[in-house]
Amino acid sequence: MSLKDFLNKHVLITLKDGKKVEGIVTDILNYEDDEETLFYTQLQVRVDAFDYRNIYLGEIDKIGEIV
């Protein structure tokens, strides 16, 4: 799966520190299909109506779509 497959999907993200973030991926920031720039790539996740989080790919252990 590509990162773009998660855009506008309801996801559950498990971070490397064990915390979980559930929400809708609204944007992929600083994305280029290049290994050198993947470190700067962030997922913007809408956690609730007024709360958004930016999560760097380096922080993510697992990501899965909630159906």
Backbone as a ProteinNet text record, in pm:
[ID]
protein_1_A
[PRIMARY]
MSLKDFLNKHVLITLKDGKKVEGIVTDILNYEDDEETLFYTQLQVRVDAFDYRNIYLGEIDKIGEIV
[TERTIARY]
83.2	0	87.5	39.2	106.5	46.9	119.6	66.5	-60.3	-64.2	-180.7	-307.4	-292.7	-408.8	-480.2	-410.8	-470.2	-537.2	-520.8	-578.4	-730.6	-788.8	-933.5	-991.9	-909.3	-954.6	-946.6	-1031.7	-1030.8	-924.2	-823.3	-709.2	-682.1	-611.9	-558.1	-407.2	-337.1	-191.7	-133.5	-41.1	32.5	170.6	202.5	331.8	438.2	563	672.9	678.1	621.5	619.9	498.7	418.5	305.7	172.2	172.7	47.8	-26	-158.7	-240.8	-313.2	-323.9	-394.2	-496.4	-622.4	-728.9	-787.1	-805.3	-862.8	-863.8	-890.1	-898.4	-776.2	-706.1	-589.5	-641.7	-615.1	-666.9	-564.5	-435.1	-333.3	-201.9	-119.4	15.9	109.8	188.2	273	417.1	480.2	620.9	645.7	550.9	562.3	627.2	733.6	794.4	835	826.8	857.3	1008.8	1077.3	1222.6	1263.6	1353.5	1392.6	1451.5	1521.8	1584	1480.8	1366.7	1266.9	1160	1158.2	1058.6	1069.3	1188.3	1208.2	1123.7	1100.4	1026	876	834.2	694	609.2	495.2	402.5	262.4	189.5	47.8	-29	-122.7	-211.1	-336.6	-364.1	-474.7	-576.1	-701.6	-810.1	-860.3	-830.3	-865.6	-1011.3	-1055.8	-1197.4	-1225.8	-1342.8	-1386.4	-1288	-1221.7	-1133.9	-990.1	-952.5	-819.4	-752.2	-640.9	-560.2	-422	-360.8	-223.2	-140.6	-17.4	79	173.3	184.6	267	371.4	498.9	607.7	608.9	645.7	652	748.6	854.5	952.2	895.8	783.2	719	625.2	589.1	485.4	544.3	481.8	517.4	425.3	292.7	194	83.7	25.4	-91.4	-188.4	-315	-414.8	-546.1	-617.5	-747.3	-855.6	-943.4	-1059.1	-1176.7	-1235.8	-1345.1	-1478.1
-118.4	0	124.5	225	353.8	446.8	550.3	648.5	713.5	736.3	801	716.7	585.7	498.8	528.6	590.6	622.1	759.5	839.2	972.5	965.7	1044.4	1051.1	921.4	839.8	713.7	723.6	648.9	639.3	535.9	577.4	491.4	482.6	378.1	362.2	353.2	449.3	456.3	419.3	324.1	289.9	352.9	437.6	505	414.5	445	363.7	362.9	465.6	469.4	395.7	332	251.8	324.3	456.5	532.8	508.3	521.3	501.4	630.4	657.1	774.3	724.4	761.6	722.4	848	846	961.5	943.4	1053.6	1053.6	1125.4	1062.2	1124.2	1227.6	1355.7	1462.9	1515.2	1493.2	1544.3	1469.8	1466.1	1411.5	1526.9	1569.1	1687.2	1648.4	1727.4	1709.4	1573.2	1525.1	1392.5	1398.2	1324.8	1299.1	1153.6	1088.3	945.8	926.4	963	958.1	923.2	828.6	784.1	895.3	989.5	1096.8	1191.8	1208.7	1302.7	1234.8	1102.4	1034.1	1071.7	1107.8	1146.5	1268.9	1358	1481.8	1467.5	1355.5	1335.2	1324	1392.5	1391.9	1355.6	1288	1265.6	1363.2	1434.9	1521.1	1440.2	1419.9	1334	1418.9	1410.3	1477.9	1383.4	1416.1	1331.4	1352.7	1478.6	1509.8	1642.7	1698.9	1815	1931.9	1954.3	2070.4	2034.2	1908.1	1863.3	1789.6	1845.7	1783.5	1756.1	1646	1613.2	1588.7	1636.8	1604.5	1500.6	1388	1277.3	1245.6	1251.7	1216.6	1066.3	1025.7	882.6	808.9	874	811.4	774.9	836	807.2	686.9	644.2	543.7	403.2	315.5	174.4	97.4	120.8	52.3	149.4	127.2	204.2	108.1	121.4	35.7	109.6	72.2	134.2	69	150.2	101.2	98.2	-16.6	-33.4	-27
0	0	0	-65.3	-69.4	35.9	72.3	166.8	113.6	-15.4	-76.3	-62.6	-41.4	-21.6	110.5	206.1	336	339.7	234.8	230.3	238.5	329	353.6	407.6	471.4	531.2	683	750.5	896.3	932.4	1010.4	1038.9	1188.8	1225.4	1360.5	1344.7	1406.5	1397.9	1533.5	1534	1655.6	1643.8	1740.8	1740.9	1803.1	1779.5	1831.8	1983.7	2048.8	2195	2253.5	2167	2211.6	2212.8	2199.5	2197.4	2066.8	2071.1	1952.3	1918.3	1789.5	1739.5	1638.2	1659.7	1568.2	1506.4	1375	1307.7	1157.7	1087.8	941.7	886.5	793.8	730.4	630.7	659.9	574.5	474.9	503.7	412.6	436.9	333.4	343.7	311.4	408.8	395.1	363.6	278	240	176.2	98.2	39.5	-97.3	-112.6	-242.5	-241.3	-352.4	-358.4	-366.8	-257.5	-252.7	-110.4	-93.5	40.7	125.8	64.7	140.8	202.1	140	190.4	275.4	282.9	364.5	512.1	558.9	698.2	734.5	638.3	662.3	634.7	583.2	549.1	674.9	673.3	786.1	738.4	824.2	799.4	886.9	828.2	905.9	935.2	1064.6	1107.3	1183.2	1140.2	1211	1319.5	1444.9	1557.9	1596.4	1599.5	1618	1547.6	1569.1	1492	1495.1	1607.8	1619.1	1652.3	1641.4	1680.2	1565	1518.9	1414.4	1470.7	1426	1465.5	1341.6	1343.3	1239.1	1296	1228.2	1275.4	1168.9	1208.6	1116.7	1092.6	972.8	940.9	1032.7	1075.9	1164.2	1300.8	1338.3	1467.4	1461.5	1341.5	1322.7	1323.5	1404.6	1405.8	1310.7	1323.8	1238.6	1202.9	1087.1	1045.4	976.8	1009.7	948.4	930.5	827.5	798.6	883	936.9	1010.5	914.1	899.9	803.7	874.5
[MASK]
+++++++++++++++++++++++++++++++++++++++++++++++++++++++++++++++++++

